[in-house]
Structures are given as structure tokens and as C-alpha cells.
Coordinates of C-alpha atoms and ligand atoms in Angstrom, one line a residue:
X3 CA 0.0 0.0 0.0
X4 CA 1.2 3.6 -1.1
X5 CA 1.9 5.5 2.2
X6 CA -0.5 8.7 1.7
X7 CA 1.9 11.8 1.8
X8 CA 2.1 14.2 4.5
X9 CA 0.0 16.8 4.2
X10 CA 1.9 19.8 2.8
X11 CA 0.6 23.2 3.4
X12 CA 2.7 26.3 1.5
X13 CA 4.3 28.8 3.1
X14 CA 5.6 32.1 2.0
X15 CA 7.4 34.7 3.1
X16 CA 7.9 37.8 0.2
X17 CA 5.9 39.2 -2.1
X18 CA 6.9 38.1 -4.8
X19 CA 6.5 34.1 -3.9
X20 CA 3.5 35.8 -2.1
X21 CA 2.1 37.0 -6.0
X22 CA 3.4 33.6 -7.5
X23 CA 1.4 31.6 -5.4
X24 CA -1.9 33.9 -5.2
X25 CA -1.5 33.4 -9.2
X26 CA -1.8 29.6 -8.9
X27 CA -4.4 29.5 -6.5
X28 CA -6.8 31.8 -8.3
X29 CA -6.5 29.5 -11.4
X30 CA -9.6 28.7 -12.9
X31 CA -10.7 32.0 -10.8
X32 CA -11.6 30.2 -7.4
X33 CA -12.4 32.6 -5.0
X34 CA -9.9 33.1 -2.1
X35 CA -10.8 34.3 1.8
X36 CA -8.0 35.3 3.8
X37 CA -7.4 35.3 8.3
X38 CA -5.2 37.5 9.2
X39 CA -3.9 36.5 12.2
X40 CA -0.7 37.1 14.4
X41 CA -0.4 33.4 15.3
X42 CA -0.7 31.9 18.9
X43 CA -3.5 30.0 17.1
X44 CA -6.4 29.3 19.2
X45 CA -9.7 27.9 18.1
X46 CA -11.6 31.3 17.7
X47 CA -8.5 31.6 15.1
X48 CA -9.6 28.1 13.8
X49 CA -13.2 29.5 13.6
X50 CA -12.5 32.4 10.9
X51 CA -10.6 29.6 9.0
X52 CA -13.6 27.2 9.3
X53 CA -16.0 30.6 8.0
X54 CA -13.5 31.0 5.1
X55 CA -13.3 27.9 4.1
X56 CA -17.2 28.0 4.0
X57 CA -17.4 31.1 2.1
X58 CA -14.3 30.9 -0.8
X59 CA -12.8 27.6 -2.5
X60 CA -9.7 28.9 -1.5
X61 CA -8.2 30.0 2.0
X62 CA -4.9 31.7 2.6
X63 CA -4.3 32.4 6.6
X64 CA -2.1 35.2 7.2
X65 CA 1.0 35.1 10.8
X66 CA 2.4 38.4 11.5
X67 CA 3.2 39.9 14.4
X68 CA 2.7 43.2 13.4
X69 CA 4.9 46.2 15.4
X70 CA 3.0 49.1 14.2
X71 CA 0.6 48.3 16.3
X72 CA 2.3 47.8 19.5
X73 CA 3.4 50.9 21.6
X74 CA 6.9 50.8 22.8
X75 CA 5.2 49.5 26.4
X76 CA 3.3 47.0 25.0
X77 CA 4.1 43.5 24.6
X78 CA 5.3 43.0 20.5
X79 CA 8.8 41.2 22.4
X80 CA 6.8 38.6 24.6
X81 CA 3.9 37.9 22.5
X82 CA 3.4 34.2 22.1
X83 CA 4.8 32.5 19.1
X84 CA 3.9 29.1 18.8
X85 CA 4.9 28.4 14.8
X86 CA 5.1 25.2 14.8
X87 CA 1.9 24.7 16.1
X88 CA 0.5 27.0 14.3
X89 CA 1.5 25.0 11.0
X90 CA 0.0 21.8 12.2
X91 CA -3.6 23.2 13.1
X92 CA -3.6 24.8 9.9
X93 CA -2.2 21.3 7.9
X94 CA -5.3 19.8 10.0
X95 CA -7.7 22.4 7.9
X96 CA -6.3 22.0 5.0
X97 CA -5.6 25.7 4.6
X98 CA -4.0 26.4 0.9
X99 CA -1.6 29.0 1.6
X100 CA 0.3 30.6 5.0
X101 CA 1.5 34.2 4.2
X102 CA 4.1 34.9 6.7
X103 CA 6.0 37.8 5.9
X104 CA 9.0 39.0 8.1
X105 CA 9.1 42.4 9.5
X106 CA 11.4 44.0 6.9
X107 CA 9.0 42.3 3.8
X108 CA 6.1 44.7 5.6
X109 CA 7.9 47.3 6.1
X110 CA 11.3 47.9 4.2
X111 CA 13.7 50.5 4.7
X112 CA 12.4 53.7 4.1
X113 CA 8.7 52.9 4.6
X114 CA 7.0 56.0 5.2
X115 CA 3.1 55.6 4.4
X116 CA 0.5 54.9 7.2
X117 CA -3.4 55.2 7.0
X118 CA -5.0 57.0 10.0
X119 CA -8.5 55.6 10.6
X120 CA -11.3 58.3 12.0
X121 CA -15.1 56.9 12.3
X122 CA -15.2 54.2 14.8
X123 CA -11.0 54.3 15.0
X124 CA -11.8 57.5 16.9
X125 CA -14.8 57.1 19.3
X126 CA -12.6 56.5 22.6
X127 CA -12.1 52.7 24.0
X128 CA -9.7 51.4 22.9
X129 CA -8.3 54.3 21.3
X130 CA -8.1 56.2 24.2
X131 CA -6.3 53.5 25.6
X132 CA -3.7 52.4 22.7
X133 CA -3.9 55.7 20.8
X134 CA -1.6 53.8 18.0
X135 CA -3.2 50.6 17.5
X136 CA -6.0 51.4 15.1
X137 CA -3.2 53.4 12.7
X138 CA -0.8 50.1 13.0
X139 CA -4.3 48.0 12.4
X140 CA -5.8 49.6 9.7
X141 CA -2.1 50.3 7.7
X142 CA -1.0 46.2 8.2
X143 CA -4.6 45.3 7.2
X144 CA -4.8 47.6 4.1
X145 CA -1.5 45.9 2.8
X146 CA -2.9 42.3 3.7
X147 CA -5.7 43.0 2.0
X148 CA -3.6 44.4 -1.4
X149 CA -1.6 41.9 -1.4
X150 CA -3.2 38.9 -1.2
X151 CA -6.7 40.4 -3.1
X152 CA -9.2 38.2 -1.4
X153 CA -12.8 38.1 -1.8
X154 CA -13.5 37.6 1.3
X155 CA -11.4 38.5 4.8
X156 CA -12.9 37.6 8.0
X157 CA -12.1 39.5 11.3
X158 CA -13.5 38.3 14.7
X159 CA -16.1 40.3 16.6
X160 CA -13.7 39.5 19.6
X161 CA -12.3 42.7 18.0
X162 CA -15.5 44.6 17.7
X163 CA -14.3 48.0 17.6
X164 CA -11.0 46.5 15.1
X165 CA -14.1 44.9 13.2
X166 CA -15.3 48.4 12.3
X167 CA -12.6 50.0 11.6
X168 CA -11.4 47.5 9.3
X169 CA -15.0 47.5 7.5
X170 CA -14.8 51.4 7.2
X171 CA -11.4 51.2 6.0
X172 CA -12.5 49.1 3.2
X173 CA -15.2 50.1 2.3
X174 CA -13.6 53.8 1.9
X175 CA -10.3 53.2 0.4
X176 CA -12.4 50.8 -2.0
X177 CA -11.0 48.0 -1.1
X178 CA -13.0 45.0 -3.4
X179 CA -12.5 42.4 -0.4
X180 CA -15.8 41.4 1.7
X181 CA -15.0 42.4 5.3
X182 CA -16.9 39.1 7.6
X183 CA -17.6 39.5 10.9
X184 CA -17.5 36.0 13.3
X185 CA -19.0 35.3 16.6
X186 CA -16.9 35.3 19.4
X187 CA -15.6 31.9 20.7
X188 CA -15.7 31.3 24.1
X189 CA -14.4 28.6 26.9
X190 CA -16.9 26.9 28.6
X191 CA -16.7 29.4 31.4
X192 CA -17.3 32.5 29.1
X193 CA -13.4 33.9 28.7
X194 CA -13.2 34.5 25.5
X195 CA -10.3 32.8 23.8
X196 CA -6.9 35.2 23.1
X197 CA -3.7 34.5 22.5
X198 CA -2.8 36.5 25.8
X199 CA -4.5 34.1 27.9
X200 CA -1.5 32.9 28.3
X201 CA 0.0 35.3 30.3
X202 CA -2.6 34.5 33.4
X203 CA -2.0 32.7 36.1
X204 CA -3.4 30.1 37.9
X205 CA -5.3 32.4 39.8
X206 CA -6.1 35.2 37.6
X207 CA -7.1 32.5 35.0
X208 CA -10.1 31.6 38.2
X209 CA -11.4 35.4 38.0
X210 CA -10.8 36.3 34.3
X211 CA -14.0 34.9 33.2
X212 CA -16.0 37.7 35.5
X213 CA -15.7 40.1 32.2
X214 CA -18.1 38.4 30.5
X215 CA -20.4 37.1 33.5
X216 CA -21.0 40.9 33.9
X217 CA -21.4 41.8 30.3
X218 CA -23.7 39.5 30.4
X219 CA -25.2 40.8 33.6
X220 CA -25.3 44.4 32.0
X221 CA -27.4 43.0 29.3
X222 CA -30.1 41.0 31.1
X223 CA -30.2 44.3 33.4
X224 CA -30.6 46.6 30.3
X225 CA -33.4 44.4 28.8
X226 CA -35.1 44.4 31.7
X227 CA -35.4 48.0 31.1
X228 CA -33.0 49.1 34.1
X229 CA -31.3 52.3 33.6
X230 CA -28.0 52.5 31.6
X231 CA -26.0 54.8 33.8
X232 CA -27.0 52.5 37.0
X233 CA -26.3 49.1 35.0
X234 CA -23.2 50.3 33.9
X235 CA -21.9 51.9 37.4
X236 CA -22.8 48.3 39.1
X237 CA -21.0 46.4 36.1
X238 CA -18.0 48.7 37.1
X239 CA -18.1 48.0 40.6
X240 CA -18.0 44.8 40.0
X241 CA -15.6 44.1 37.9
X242 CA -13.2 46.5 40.1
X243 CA -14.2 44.3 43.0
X244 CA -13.0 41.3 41.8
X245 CA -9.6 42.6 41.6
X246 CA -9.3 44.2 37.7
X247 CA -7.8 47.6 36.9
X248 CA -11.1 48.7 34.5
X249 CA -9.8 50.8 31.4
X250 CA -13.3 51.2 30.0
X251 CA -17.1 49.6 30.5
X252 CA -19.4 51.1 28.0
X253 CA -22.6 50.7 26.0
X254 CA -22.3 51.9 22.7
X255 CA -24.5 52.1 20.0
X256 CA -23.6 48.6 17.9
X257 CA -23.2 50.2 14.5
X258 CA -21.0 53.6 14.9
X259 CA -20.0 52.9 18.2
X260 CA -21.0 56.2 19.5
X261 CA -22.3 56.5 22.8
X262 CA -26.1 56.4 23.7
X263 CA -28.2 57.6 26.3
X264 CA -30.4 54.6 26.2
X265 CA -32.6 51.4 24.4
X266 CA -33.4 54.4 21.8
X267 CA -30.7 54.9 20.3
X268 CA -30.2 52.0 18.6
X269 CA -28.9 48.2 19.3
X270 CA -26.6 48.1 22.3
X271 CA -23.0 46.8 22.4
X272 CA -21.7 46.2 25.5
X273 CA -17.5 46.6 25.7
X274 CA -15.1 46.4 28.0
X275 CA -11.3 46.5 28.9
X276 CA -9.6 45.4 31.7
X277 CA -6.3 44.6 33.1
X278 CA -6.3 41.6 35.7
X279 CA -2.1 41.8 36.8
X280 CA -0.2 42.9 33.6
X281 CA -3.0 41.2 31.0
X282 CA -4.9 43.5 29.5
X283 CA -8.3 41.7 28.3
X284 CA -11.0 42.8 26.2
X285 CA -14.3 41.5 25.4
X286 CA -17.9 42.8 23.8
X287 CA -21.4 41.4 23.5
X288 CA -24.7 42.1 21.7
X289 CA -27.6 43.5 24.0
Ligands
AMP4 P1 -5.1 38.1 16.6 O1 -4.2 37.0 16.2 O2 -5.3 38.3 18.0 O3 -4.7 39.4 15.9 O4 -6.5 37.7 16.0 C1 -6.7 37.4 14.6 C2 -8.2 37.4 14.3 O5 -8.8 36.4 15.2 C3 -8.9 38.7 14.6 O6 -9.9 39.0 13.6 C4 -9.6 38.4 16.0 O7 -10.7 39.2 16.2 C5 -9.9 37.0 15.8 N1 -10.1 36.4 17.1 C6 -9.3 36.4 18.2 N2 -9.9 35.8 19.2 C7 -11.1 35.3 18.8 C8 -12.2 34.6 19.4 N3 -12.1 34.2 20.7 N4 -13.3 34.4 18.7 C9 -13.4 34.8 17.4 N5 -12.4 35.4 16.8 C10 -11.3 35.7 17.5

């Protein structure tokens, strides 16, 4: 019996393999979806990559740690890289192409462009907090997005506010790919998966999941007709209680993000930010 081959999943890591490849996989114009991802797969990763591989015949998942969007304090050193890994889940899906460009592919010497998002980039959260990360965002997406050309790129809701800055991005530079949003994957206890869940420990892992029980507090609270300014000031508490440092816990109106008075304004997201030790989390939900 003929051994079956291991499976072999492409990897590239210029452009110009990058446009060889793209050429080969669009033959016989299959559509293409594209993930772009920083690595540290988890399976809310996995998720987009199961949603593209629903929506286009071809899926190309993108790894790049991208610095532009790190502040000097942040974490771009320590964030987890787990490559090997990463290869093998994406083997398992049968992914058709990993675009992994180094750091000086993305931004050679004398790079000097950068797109600076307004709309939803600029409606305080987590703006106010990481007053760089939606430029570093929306410039590393735009070139994702030109140079592999997909029909479809799909961005988790996770990420809500990154969701809409990326969808008015675009949609305004005219941009052809279909911006998809995907649910938010969870663990059974409600934490939403993220790569930095790695950081917590033992102990902070045991209270981390509080973000979403009160998100999802704030909501029944709201539906029941409660008033916002109370439900919020109680979520707050709450969360502070249990040992966070709260950067933000807001209501916003789900479309523009802007803030609202109340039920009237429109459909309610729910977002917050907090750090539990040095882990910053973030998390969002639907009212
Ligand atoms: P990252 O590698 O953290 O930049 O995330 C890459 C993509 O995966 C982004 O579109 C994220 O919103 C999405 N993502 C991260 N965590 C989750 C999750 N728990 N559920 C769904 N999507 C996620």
C-alpha cells in the first residue's frame, strides 16, 4: 500500500513568492478568503478559518506579528509565538496558503506611508487606551488586503471595535475584499479565547472569566429595562471588586460605536477593557 503523503501546506514569506502563489491559486478563478492573524492559534483563530473555508474555495491564513501596532510598552517582544503549532492546526484544515512575511518584507527601509483611521478608530475605547493601535491596524490590514486580493477576509467580533474600523477602511479606500464578521468563541466558562490568555496565572485565569459574566449581567439588566447609567456603574463596581484595573465599561451604540443615552438609540454593544495583573483583556457582546 502507497503511504498517503504528509499533508503539505505552502508557506511564503515575500511578495513576490507571495504574488506567485496567489496566481496559482486563483486558477480557474476560485475565490480566495483570507485570516489574518498574528499566530498563537487558538480555536476562535480556527473558527474564521472554518468561516473562510465556507465562504471561498480557496483560504490563505495570514501570521504576522505586526509592530506598528504595538506601543513601545506594550508586549510586540513577549507575544506568544507558537509556529510550529500553528503549522500543524492549519495542515489539519487544509488551509491552501500561509502568508508569513518578516518584518522588513512589511515594512522595508524607508517605509513611510501609514493610513490614519477616524469613524469608529476614533470614538474613545480602545483608542483612548492604545492611541496607535488602530493606525498600526488599519495600515498592516490595508496591505494584507492588497496583497493577497481576497474576496473575502474575515475578522472576529472578539475585536469589535477592530471589526469596524477595518470594514470602514475598506469600504472607503475601495477596497473589493468582503470584510466578515465572526461570533466570538468562548471557553466553557465564558473567557473569550486570546492569544494573551497565556499570560494569566493560575489564579487570575479563576477570576478572568467575571468580564463576560458581567457583560452579560449588563445585558439582562438593560433588557429588563434598568437604567443604563446605574447598570453600567454596578457592572464597574463589579468588575473592580474582583480585583481588575477597569480601562473602559461602555454601551455603545452597535453600529458607529458612539455612545447612547439609552434602548433608543439603537442596538446596544456592550464593551469592556480590563487589566487583571499585567493582562490586559478585552471582550464585547450584543444587547
Ligand atoms: P489576533 O491574532 O489576536 O490578531 O486575531 C486574529 C483574528 O482572530 C482577529 O480577527 C480576531 O478578532 C480573531 N479572534 C481572536 N480571538 C477570537 C475569538 N475568541 N473568537 C473569534 N475570533 C477571534
Amino acid at each position: 500500500m502507497p503511504v498517503k503523503p504528509p499533508q503539505r501546506l505552502p508557506v511564503v514569506r515575500n511578495v513576490a513568492a507571495l504574488r506567485r502563489a496567489m496566481a496559482a491559486l486563483r486558477a480557474r478563478g476560485a475565490s480566495v478568503a483570507l485570516v489574518p492573524t498574528m499566530g498563537a492559534l487558538h480555536e476562535g483563530h480556527l473558527a474564521l478559518v472554518r468561516q473562510a473555508k465556507r465562504r471561498a474555495k480557496r483560504v490563505v491564513v495570514s501570521i504576522f506579528v505586526n509592530p506598528a501596532q504595538f506601543a513601545p510598552n506594550e508586549d510586540f517582544g513577549s507575544y506568544p509565538r507558537t509556529w510550529d503549532a500553528d503549522l500543524k492546526a492549519l495542515a489539519d484544515l487544509k488551509v491552501d496558503l500561509v502568508w508569513a512575511p518578516t518584518v522588513k518584507d512589511m515594512y522595508p527601509d524607508g517605509f513611510a506611508t501609514r493610513i490614519e483611521p477616524a469613524g469608529p478608530a476614533k470614538v474613545g475605547l480602545e483608542d483612548a487606551f492604545r492611541p496607535h493601535f488602530f493606525g498600526g491596524v488599519a495600515t498592516v490590514v490595508a496591505k494584507l488586503l492588497l496583497q493577497v486580493a481576497p474576496d473575502f477576509a474575515m475578522f472576529g467580533e472578539k475585536d469589535f471595535q477592530q471589526l469596524k474600523v477595518v470594514t470602514a477602511m475598506a469600504r472607503d479606500l475601495d477596497i473589493p475584499a468582503r470584510i466578515v464578521g465572526v461570533p466570538t468563541v468562548r471557553e466553557k466558562d465564558g473567557l473569550a479565547l486570546s492569544s494573551r490568555n497565556a499570560y494569566l496565572s493560575a489564579d487570575e485565569r479563576k477570576v478572568a472569566p467575571t468580564l463576560h459574566r458581567v457583560l452579560t449581567e449588563c445585558a439582562a439588566h438593560l433588557k429588563k429595562g434598568d437604567p443604563l447609567v446605574d447598570v453600567l456603574a454596578v457592572g464597574r463596581a463589579k468588575i473592580e471588586r474582583m480585583g481588575f484595573v477597569l480601562d473602559y465599561l461602555e454601551a455603545r451604540n452597535a453600529g458607529t460605536l458612539e455612545p447612547i443615552m439609552g434602548p433608543k438609540d439603537g442596538p446596544i454593544r456592550l464593551l469592556v477593557a480590563a487589566k487583571l495583573g499585567t493582562t490586559r483583556l478585552i471582550d464585547n457582546i450584543a444587547v
